[in-house]
Amino acid sequence: MNPPALVSVIIIFLNGEAFIEEAIASVFAQTYSTWELLLVDDGSTDGSSVIAQQYAQQYPDKVRYLEHDAHQNRGMSAARNLGICHANSDYIGFLDADDLWLPDKLTQQLEIFKRFPEAVMVYGRTLIWHSWAEPTRSPQRDYFYDLGVSANSLVYPTRLFQQLLKNKHQSPMTCNALIPRRVFEEIGQFEDAFRGMYEDQVFFSKVVLCGPVYVADNCWAHYRQHAQSCSVKNEQQSYYALRRPLVTWWKQYLSDQGIQDADVIQLVDQELWRCRHPRIAPVLVRLQYYLDRMKYLLRSLVPDFTQRLS
């Protein structure tokens, strides 16, 4: 009988004193117990460093504390990479210090990998979690994003990459994904240049382009929403300006990898144009939305509308 697969759980944190113990507890609560926990300190100045060190001292066989040289702050990508470099595992999962895993996450994801060993990643739904602050008053504020694909199936390149480009559905998230170690050996790690904003989308774009991904209907994580959360909502003009480094990176990566899918390249070029013209792009996007709505209404009113146009 083969020994159980080892999972490396990487929690990165920067001044996460308020929530880190709750995140750690959700790892200890997993129904699958063959894991190691790597607590990666990205230069914290609050009490979270001491909390992480105490866990490492109390559970030396399960938990390790890591930090950059001289306790530097190097950003989220570099912190995740430090954890990856120290992982001794068959699979790697990520959890930020303010989020939670549900107890069956690892058990259920590893069962999926047994059934679909060709998968390069398994991810599912994530609850966008507002009610943690007022659990008895505001559960209706919690919600899920639409997956955008048929659930409980393998999705092949380049479908999920196109979803990342359009940014209209739930993409893979660090808190809900589990990835075999072999994938990191094939595509590399996170890109250090992306310290915070879009660091996850850069990495996941590499994953979804390298092979089939299993997308599940299960909810495995709670993504806490609060004022200090890395995810921010911007006006459309700011959105396109902030997104430009990501889309520029995508354009170069597709070229470097020799990916010549015409539809993908066209989508990247369109998105890059919007990012280069952040004042004009929101107007055109809104106009396209109204045109699409008009076509939809006309089709519903006149069944052969499409044929009449041609």
Short mmCIF file of C-alpha atoms in Angstrom, two decimals:
data_model
loop_
_atom_site.label_atom_id
_atom_site.label_comp_id
_atom_site.label_asym_id
_atom_site.label_seq_id
_atom_site.Cartn_x
_atom_site.Cartn_y
_atom_site.Cartn_z
CA MET A 1 0.00 0.00 0.00
CA ASN A 2 1.31 3.44 -0.90
CA PRO A 3 1.79 5.84 2.03
CA PRO A 4 -0.63 8.78 2.27
CA ALA A 5 0.25 11.79 0.17
CA LEU A 6 1.89 14.62 2.06
CA VAL A 7 0.40 18.08 1.64
CA SER A 8 2.37 21.25 2.33
CA VAL A 9 0.11 24.04 3.54
CA ILE A 10 1.67 27.48 3.08
CA ILE A 11 0.26 30.39 5.07
CA ILE A 12 1.90 33.71 4.27
CA PHE A 13 1.28 36.65 6.57
CA LEU A 14 2.13 40.29 7.09
CA ASN A 15 0.82 41.78 10.31
CA GLY A 16 -1.89 39.14 10.50
CA GLU A 17 -2.28 39.10 14.26
CA ALA A 18 -6.05 39.57 14.16
CA PHE A 19 -6.86 36.44 12.15
CA ILE A 20 -3.87 34.12 11.83
CA GLU A 21 -4.80 31.80 14.70
CA GLU A 22 -8.20 31.20 13.12
CA ALA A 23 -6.55 30.33 9.81
CA ILE A 24 -4.12 27.94 11.52
CA ALA A 25 -6.98 26.31 13.43
CA SER A 26 -8.76 25.58 10.14
CA VAL A 27 -5.70 23.61 8.99
CA PHE A 28 -5.56 21.64 12.24
CA ALA A 29 -9.29 20.90 11.81
CA GLN A 30 -8.75 19.11 8.47
CA THR A 31 -10.15 15.60 8.27
CA TYR A 32 -7.01 14.69 6.31
CA SER A 33 -4.09 14.72 8.72
CA THR A 34 -0.95 14.02 6.65
CA TRP A 35 0.12 17.62 6.20
CA GLU A 36 2.88 20.02 7.16
CA LEU A 37 2.23 23.70 7.82
CA LEU A 38 4.72 26.36 6.72
CA LEU A 39 4.12 29.77 8.29
CA VAL A 40 5.90 32.36 6.13
CA ASP A 41 6.44 35.76 7.74
CA ASP A 42 6.74 38.58 5.20
CA GLY A 43 8.28 41.07 7.62
CA SER A 44 5.52 41.45 10.20
CA THR A 45 5.83 44.13 12.87
CA ASP A 46 2.86 43.10 15.03
CA GLY A 47 2.30 40.07 17.24
CA SER A 48 1.75 37.62 14.39
CA SER A 49 5.46 36.69 14.27
CA VAL A 50 5.36 35.56 17.89
CA ILE A 51 2.13 33.64 17.35
CA ALA A 52 3.62 31.76 14.37
CA GLN A 53 6.84 31.00 16.24
CA GLN A 54 4.87 29.63 19.18
CA TYR A 55 3.00 27.21 16.92
CA ALA A 56 6.29 26.04 15.41
CA GLN A 57 7.71 25.46 18.89
CA GLN A 58 4.59 23.68 20.14
CA TYR A 59 4.18 21.44 17.07
CA PRO A 60 7.71 20.94 15.68
CA ASP A 61 6.72 17.82 13.72
CA LYS A 62 3.89 19.61 11.92
CA VAL A 63 4.64 23.34 11.80
CA ARG A 64 7.64 25.39 10.63
CA TYR A 65 8.25 29.12 10.82
CA LEU A 66 9.99 30.81 7.87
CA GLU A 67 11.07 34.37 7.17
CA HIS A 68 13.19 36.27 4.64
CA ASP A 69 16.75 37.29 5.47
CA ALA A 70 16.81 40.15 7.98
CA HIS A 71 13.03 39.85 8.41
CA GLN A 72 12.46 41.67 5.11
CA ASN A 73 9.11 42.46 3.53
CA ARG A 74 9.40 41.15 -0.05
CA GLY A 75 5.79 40.81 -1.13
CA MET A 76 3.27 38.01 -1.49
CA SER A 77 4.89 36.20 -4.42
CA ALA A 78 8.31 36.00 -2.79
CA ALA A 79 6.70 34.84 0.47
CA ARG A 80 4.81 32.05 -1.28
CA ASN A 81 7.98 31.05 -3.13
CA LEU A 82 9.91 30.81 0.13
CA GLY A 83 7.30 28.35 1.35
CA ILE A 84 7.41 26.36 -1.89
CA CYS A 85 11.21 26.07 -1.67
CA HIS A 86 10.93 24.55 1.83
CA ALA A 87 7.97 22.26 1.09
CA ASN A 88 8.48 18.50 1.42
CA SER A 89 5.32 17.34 -0.24
CA ASP A 90 3.40 15.72 -3.05
CA TYR A 91 0.84 18.54 -3.12
CA ILE A 92 0.90 22.21 -2.17
CA GLY A 93 -1.99 24.34 -0.94
CA PHE A 94 -2.10 27.99 0.07
CA LEU A 95 -4.04 29.86 2.71
CA ASP A 96 -3.74 33.53 3.55
CA ALA A 97 -3.75 34.47 7.21
CA ASP A 98 -7.19 36.08 7.10
CA ASP A 99 -9.00 33.24 5.29
CA LEU A 100 -10.30 29.80 6.34
CA TRP A 101 -10.38 26.28 5.00
CA LEU A 102 -13.41 24.06 5.56
CA PRO A 103 -12.63 20.73 7.27
CA ASP A 104 -13.02 18.41 4.25
CA LYS A 105 -10.96 20.48 1.81
CA LEU A 106 -7.86 18.29 1.64
CA THR A 107 -9.74 14.99 1.93
CA GLN A 108 -12.08 15.76 -0.95
CA GLN A 109 -9.47 17.36 -3.20
CA LEU A 110 -7.07 14.44 -2.83
CA GLU A 111 -9.88 12.02 -3.67
CA ILE A 112 -10.42 13.96 -6.90
CA PHE A 113 -6.71 13.68 -7.75
CA LYS A 114 -6.99 9.90 -7.31
CA ARG A 115 -9.77 9.84 -9.91
CA PHE A 116 -8.14 12.37 -12.21
CA PRO A 117 -4.36 12.04 -11.85
CA GLU A 118 -3.84 14.06 -15.03
CA ALA A 119 -5.25 17.19 -13.36
CA VAL A 120 -2.73 19.99 -12.80
CA MET A 121 -4.95 21.65 -10.19
CA VAL A 122 -8.20 21.13 -8.30
CA TYR A 123 -10.27 24.08 -7.12
CA GLY A 124 -13.88 24.77 -6.22
CA ARG A 125 -16.12 27.51 -4.92
CA THR A 126 -15.06 30.10 -2.38
CA LEU A 127 -17.50 31.93 -0.13
CA ILE A 128 -16.99 35.70 -0.31
CA TRP A 129 -17.26 36.13 3.42
CA HIS A 130 -18.71 39.31 4.89
CA SER A 131 -20.70 37.85 7.76
CA TRP A 132 -17.67 36.91 9.88
CA ALA A 133 -17.96 40.37 11.48
CA GLU A 134 -21.70 40.14 12.21
CA PRO A 135 -22.60 36.44 11.97
CA THR A 136 -26.16 36.86 13.25
CA ARG A 137 -26.99 40.01 11.29
CA SER A 138 -25.51 39.85 7.81
CA PRO A 139 -25.23 36.30 6.36
CA GLN A 140 -27.17 37.53 3.33
CA ARG A 141 -24.11 39.60 2.40
CA ASP A 142 -22.10 36.43 1.75
CA TYR A 143 -22.10 35.17 -1.82
CA PHE A 144 -20.40 33.01 -4.44
CA TYR A 145 -19.18 33.97 -7.88
CA ASP A 146 -20.38 31.89 -10.79
CA LEU A 147 -17.81 29.28 -11.83
CA GLY A 148 -18.27 30.03 -15.53
CA VAL A 149 -17.75 26.38 -16.54
CA SER A 150 -19.52 23.07 -15.98
CA ALA A 151 -18.75 21.98 -12.43
CA ASN A 152 -17.26 18.62 -11.41
CA SER A 153 -15.30 18.13 -14.59
CA LEU A 154 -11.91 18.65 -16.18
CA VAL A 155 -11.48 21.92 -18.05
CA TYR A 156 -8.78 21.98 -20.73
CA PRO A 157 -6.63 24.86 -21.97
CA THR A 158 -7.37 27.57 -22.90
CA ARG A 159 -10.89 27.92 -21.46
CA LEU A 160 -9.92 29.01 -17.94
CA PHE A 161 -7.25 31.38 -19.22
CA GLN A 162 -9.89 33.13 -21.30
CA GLN A 163 -12.00 33.46 -18.14
CA LEU A 164 -9.05 35.05 -16.35
CA LEU A 165 -8.83 37.52 -19.20
CA LYS A 166 -12.51 38.43 -19.10
CA ASN A 167 -12.59 38.53 -15.28
CA LYS A 168 -16.34 37.87 -15.08
CA HIS A 169 -16.37 34.54 -13.22
CA GLN A 170 -14.64 33.03 -10.25
CA SER A 171 -11.06 32.22 -11.09
CA PRO A 172 -8.81 29.87 -9.13
CA MET A 173 -7.94 31.39 -5.77
CA THR A 174 -4.98 30.63 -3.54
CA CYS A 175 -7.29 29.60 -0.69
CA ASN A 176 -9.32 27.08 -2.73
CA ALA A 177 -6.69 25.42 -4.97
CA LEU A 178 -4.55 22.33 -4.48
CA ILE A 179 -1.65 21.72 -6.87
CA PRO A 180 0.68 18.72 -7.37
CA ARG A 181 4.33 19.44 -6.79
CA ARG A 182 5.15 18.27 -10.33
CA VAL A 183 3.34 21.32 -11.71
CA PHE A 184 5.75 23.71 -9.96
CA GLU A 185 8.63 21.76 -11.43
CA GLU A 186 7.13 22.28 -14.89
CA ILE A 187 6.00 25.92 -14.81
CA GLY A 188 8.03 27.47 -12.00
CA GLN A 189 6.77 29.48 -9.06
CA PHE A 190 5.10 32.84 -8.43
CA GLU A 191 6.55 35.89 -10.15
CA ASP A 192 8.44 37.99 -7.57
CA ALA A 193 7.81 41.20 -9.53
CA PHE A 194 4.13 40.98 -8.57
CA ARG A 195 4.29 41.79 -4.89
CA GLY A 196 0.56 42.01 -4.22
CA MET A 197 -1.98 43.01 -6.85
CA TYR A 198 -2.64 40.18 -9.37
CA GLU A 199 0.19 37.97 -8.07
CA ASP A 200 -2.24 35.05 -7.93
CA GLN A 201 -3.64 35.57 -11.44
CA VAL A 202 -0.14 35.64 -12.92
CA PHE A 203 0.66 32.29 -11.33
CA PHE A 204 -2.69 30.65 -12.05
CA SER A 205 -2.52 31.70 -15.69
CA LYS A 206 0.60 29.55 -15.99
CA VAL A 207 -1.18 26.62 -14.33
CA VAL A 208 -4.36 26.69 -16.43
CA LEU A 209 -2.33 26.88 -19.65
CA CYS A 210 -0.22 23.82 -18.83
CA GLY A 211 -2.92 21.15 -18.55
CA PRO A 212 -6.45 20.14 -17.49
CA VAL A 213 -7.90 21.61 -14.30
CA TYR A 214 -10.65 19.96 -12.27
CA VAL A 215 -13.29 22.51 -11.27
CA ALA A 216 -15.57 21.31 -8.47
CA ASP A 217 -18.92 22.51 -7.19
CA ASN A 218 -17.76 22.13 -3.57
CA CYS A 219 -17.11 25.09 -1.32
CA TRP A 220 -13.76 24.61 0.42
CA ALA A 221 -12.80 28.05 1.67
CA HIS A 222 -14.05 31.31 3.15
CA TYR A 223 -12.46 34.46 1.72
CA ARG A 224 -12.70 37.09 4.44
CA GLN A 225 -13.66 40.61 3.36
CA HIS A 226 -12.35 43.48 5.48
CA ALA A 227 -10.75 46.89 5.11
CA GLN A 228 -7.19 45.53 5.06
CA SER A 229 -7.92 42.76 2.56
CA CYS A 230 -5.61 42.68 -0.46
CA SER A 231 -8.58 42.51 -2.81
CA VAL A 232 -9.86 45.98 -3.59
CA LYS A 233 -12.67 47.31 -5.72
CA ASN A 234 -11.79 50.14 -8.06
CA GLU A 235 -13.63 52.38 -10.44
CA GLN A 236 -13.28 51.10 -13.98
CA GLN A 237 -10.69 53.68 -14.95
CA SER A 238 -8.46 52.70 -12.02
CA TYR A 239 -9.20 49.03 -12.72
CA TYR A 240 -7.71 49.18 -16.21
CA ALA A 241 -4.71 51.23 -15.11
CA LEU A 242 -3.91 48.77 -12.31
CA ARG A 243 -4.45 45.77 -14.58
CA ARG A 244 -1.96 46.90 -17.24
CA PRO A 245 1.15 45.17 -15.74
CA LEU A 246 -0.79 41.89 -15.56
CA VAL A 247 -2.00 42.00 -19.15
CA THR A 248 1.42 43.12 -20.39
CA TRP A 249 2.93 40.13 -18.61
CA TRP A 250 0.33 37.82 -20.20
CA LYS A 251 1.20 39.14 -23.65
CA GLN A 252 4.90 38.41 -23.15
CA TYR A 253 4.27 35.00 -21.56
CA LEU A 254 2.15 33.79 -24.47
CA SER A 255 4.94 34.83 -26.83
CA ASP A 256 7.63 33.18 -24.72
CA GLN A 257 5.65 29.92 -24.56
CA GLY A 258 4.90 29.92 -28.28
CA ILE A 259 1.13 29.91 -27.66
CA GLN A 260 -0.54 30.95 -30.92
CA ASP A 261 -4.23 30.43 -30.17
CA ALA A 262 -5.81 33.23 -32.24
CA ASP A 263 -8.79 33.73 -29.94
CA VAL A 264 -6.58 34.04 -26.86
CA ILE A 265 -4.17 36.44 -28.52
CA GLN A 266 -7.06 38.60 -29.74
CA LEU A 267 -8.54 38.74 -26.22
CA VAL A 268 -5.17 39.72 -24.74
CA ASP A 269 -4.68 42.43 -27.35
CA GLN A 270 -8.16 43.81 -26.69
CA GLU A 271 -7.58 43.87 -22.94
CA LEU A 272 -4.17 45.47 -23.38
CA TRP A 273 -5.71 48.20 -25.54
CA ARG A 274 -8.23 48.91 -22.76
CA CYS A 275 -5.43 49.08 -20.20
CA ARG A 276 -3.50 51.54 -22.35
CA HIS A 277 -6.61 53.72 -22.69
CA PRO A 278 -8.17 53.58 -19.20
CA ARG A 279 -10.30 56.69 -19.75
CA ILE A 280 -11.90 55.54 -22.99
CA ALA A 281 -12.20 51.83 -22.21
CA PRO A 282 -14.99 52.03 -19.58
CA VAL A 283 -17.19 53.97 -22.01
CA LEU A 284 -16.68 51.41 -24.78
CA VAL A 285 -17.22 48.48 -22.40
CA ARG A 286 -20.49 50.01 -21.22
CA LEU A 287 -21.57 50.65 -24.80
CA GLN A 288 -20.82 47.04 -25.73
CA TYR A 289 -22.89 45.90 -22.76
CA TYR A 290 -25.92 47.88 -23.95
CA LEU A 291 -25.47 46.62 -27.52
CA ASP A 292 -25.35 43.02 -26.31
CA ARG A 293 -28.46 43.57 -24.17
CA MET A 294 -30.28 45.07 -27.16
CA LYS A 295 -29.38 42.09 -29.36
CA TYR A 296 -30.59 39.72 -26.66
CA LEU A 297 -33.93 41.51 -26.34
CA LEU A 298 -34.39 41.63 -30.11
CA ARG A 299 -33.65 37.92 -30.41
CA SER A 300 -36.27 37.16 -27.75
CA LEU A 301 -38.84 39.32 -29.52
CA VAL A 302 -37.97 38.27 -33.08
CA PRO A 303 -36.84 34.62 -33.20
CA ASP A 304 -35.20 34.89 -36.62
CA PHE A 305 -33.48 38.21 -35.82
CA THR A 306 -30.01 36.83 -36.43
CA GLN A 307 -30.97 35.47 -39.84
CA ARG A 308 -32.56 38.78 -40.86
CA LEU A 309 -29.32 40.62 -40.06
CA SER A 310 -27.24 38.29 -42.22
#
